[in-house]
C-alpha positions as semicolon CSV with decimal commas, in nm:
position;residue;x (nm);y (nm);z (nm)
1;M;-1,960;-5,112;-2,976
2;S;-1,826;-4,960;-3,301
3;I;-1,490;-4,742;-3,313
4;P;-1,671;-4,419;-3,433
5;L;-1,922;-4,451;-3,151
6;M;-1,652;-4,515;-2,906
7;R;-1,466;-4,215;-3,027
8;K;-1,774;-4,004;-2,973
9;A;-1,811;-4,139;-2,613
10;V;-1,464;-4,076;-2,517
11;F;-1,474;-3,716;-2,656
12;T;-1,810;-3,646;-2,469
13;I;-1,646;-3,774;-2,146
14;C;-1,330;-3,550;-2,201
15;V;-1,542;-3,242;-2,273
16;L;-1,745;-3,317;-1,946
17;A;-1,419;-3,370;-1,749
18;V;-1,267;-3,040;-1,885
19;G;-1,590;-2,868;-1,777
20;L;-1,587;-2,990;-1,425
21;F;-1,224;-2,883;-1,393
22;A;-1,278;-2,539;-1,531
23;A;-1,585;-2,488;-1,293
24;E;-1,544;-2,156;-1,129
25;N;-1,381;-2,166;-0,794
26;P;-1,626;-2,015;-0,526
27;F;-1,342;-1,803;-0,352
28;V;-1,244;-1,608;-0,679
29;G;-1,373;-1,274;-0,708
30;T;-1,411;-0,935;-0,549
31;W;-1,551;-0,915;-0,189
32;K;-1,671;-0,632;0,007
33;L;-1,661;-0,630;0,389
34;N;-2,003;-0,650;0,553
35;A;-1,934;-0,495;0,891
36;A;-2,303;-0,518;1,005
37;K;-2,275;-0,900;0,994
38;S;-1,909;-0,914;1,112
39;K;-1,781;-0,937;1,461
40;L;-1,452;-0,722;1,445
41;A;-1,397;-0,597;1,800
42;G;-1,024;-0,638;1,894
43;S;-0,925;-0,804;1,536
44;G;-0,743;-0,500;1,417
45;I;-0,975;-0,481;1,113
46;G;-1,189;-0,170;1,063
47;P;-1,551;-0,140;0,927
48;S;-1,472;-0,099;0,541
49;G;-1,268;-0,263;0,289
50;G;-1,246;-0,567;0,062
51;V;-1,038;-0,846;-0,086
52;R;-0,997;-0,949;-0,462
53;V;-0,894;-1,326;-0,509
54;E;-0,772;-1,479;-0,831
55;S;-0,683;-1,857;-0,859
56;D;-0,541;-2,082;-1,119
57;G;-0,677;-2,390;-0,935
58;T;-0,368;-2,449;-0,706
59;T;-0,245;-2,116;-0,617
60;Y;-0,447;-1,816;-0,469
61;K;-0,342;-1,445;-0,532
62;A;-0,522;-1,203;-0,302
63;S;-0,509;-0,823;-0,260
64;V;-0,644;-0,701;0,060
65;D;-0,758;-0,333;0,084
66;T;-0,922;-0,253;0,410
67;T;-0,881;-0,030;0,716
68;D;-0,765;-0,091;1,076
69;E;-0,963;-0,015;1,381
70;K;-0,855;0,349;1,372
71;G;-0,954;0,395;1,001
72;Q;-0,599;0,390;0,877
73;P;-0,550;0,201;0,531
74;V;-0,428;-0,150;0,540
75;K;-0,313;-0,295;0,210
76;F;-0,125;-0,615;0,139
77;D;-0,091;-0,892;-0,111
78;Y;-0,012;-1,272;-0,105
79;E;0,023;-1,562;-0,340
80;A;-0,021;-1,900;-0,186
81;T;-0,065;-2,261;-0,273
82;L;-0,341;-2,468;-0,110
83;D;-0,112;-2,730;0,033
84;G;-0,033;-2,571;0,371
85;K;0,322;-2,465;0,269
86;P;0,399;-2,105;0,392
87;S;0,415;-1,828;0,146
88;K;0,530;-1,471;0,181
89;V;0,293;-1,188;0,256
90;T;0,391;-0,839;0,128
91;G;0,273;-0,501;0,285
92;S;0,120;-0,647;0,612
93;A;0,232;-0,511;0,946
94;A;0,050;-0,788;1,108
95;I;0,167;-1,099;0,923
96;D;0,467;-1,178;0,700
97;E;0,380;-1,540;0,622
98;L;0,052;-1,728;0,528
99;S;-0,029;-2,091;0,492
100;L;-0,349;-2,204;0,310
101;K;-0,478;-2,559;0,315
102;R;-0,776;-2,668;0,108
103;V;-1,047;-2,857;0,343
104;N;-1,285;-2,893;0,051
105;D;-1,415;-2,675;-0,245
106;H;-1,599;-2,418;-0,010
107;T;-1,340;-2,431;0,295
108;I;-0,984;-2,327;0,342
109;D;-0,774;-2,339;0,668
110;A;-0,537;-2,063;0,703
111;T;-0,250;-1,967;0,942
112;G;-0,088;-1,625;0,947
113;K;0,249;-1,588;1,110
114;K;0,475;-1,293;1,208
115;D;0,849;-1,354;1,262
116;G;0,783;-1,734;1,287
117;K;0,513;-1,699;1,545
118;V;0,143;-1,804;1,469
119;V;-0,062;-1,469;1,493
120;Y;-0,401;-1,635;1,383
121;T;-0,575;-1,934;1,243
122;D;-0,879;-1,906;1,012
123;K;-1,154;-2,107;0,881
124;R;-1,243;-1,957;0,552
125;T;-1,584;-2,054;0,401
126;V;-1,781;-1,951;0,103
127;S;-2,151;-2,019;0,120
128;K;-2,310;-2,280;-0,114
129;D;-2,489;-1,999;-0,318
130;G;-2,138;-1,826;-0,354
131;K;-2,240;-1,491;-0,218
132;T;-2,104;-1,479;0,127
133;F;-1,728;-1,532;0,231
134;T;-1,688;-1,583;0,600
135;I;-1,358;-1,591;0,794
136;S;-1,364;-1,739;1,141
137;R;-1,062;-1,619;1,319
138;T;-0,879;-1,692;1,648
139;G;-0,542;-1,557;1,750
140;T;-0,351;-1,299;1,936
141;S;-0,353;-0,939;1,886
142;P;-0,022;-0,744;1,889
143;D;-0,076;-0,633;2,248
144;G;-0,121;-1,000;2,360
145;N;-0,508;-1,012;2,374
146;A;-0,716;-1,306;2,247
147;I;-0,882;-1,257;1,919
148;H;-1,216;-1,425;1,831
149;A;-1,352;-1,252;1,511
150;T;-1,590;-1,333;1,240
151;I;-1,521;-1,140;0,917
152;V;-1,806;-1,143;0,659
153;F;-1,771;-1,037;0,296
154;D;-2,032;-1,015;0,025
155;K;-1,964;-1,095;-0,335
156;Q;-1,959;-0,804;-0,565
């Protein structure tokens, strides 16, 4: 193989690799709560709201703007890595710490804590077509009741 041909082959491989690494993350975007598809009873989450997620590939930044079961606004933010290490949550009465761990490109496990105690665990998935973001949550409500919620969002 000639050197010019080898250079072209290496350049093509590099361009393809950059394209793969820059592929859109399925969690990134603006998501609107779909209350009709969700099972929210006892979760502390009301029937309206949304989430905006940004990512640089290893860190997630999320802004949550929703309501509680009484219709009162709930707004909080977090920035977390995908390695399972705890990160601070600001503005939430329910949790003050969140850990995210990537399972695969379409699945993240999450753990929310308040004062060092686990409040909930989530399996967060985005559908293969990228249109639906589902959170399957188990945990304990502030009054000590068990939570089993399914929170469904549609891509906007």
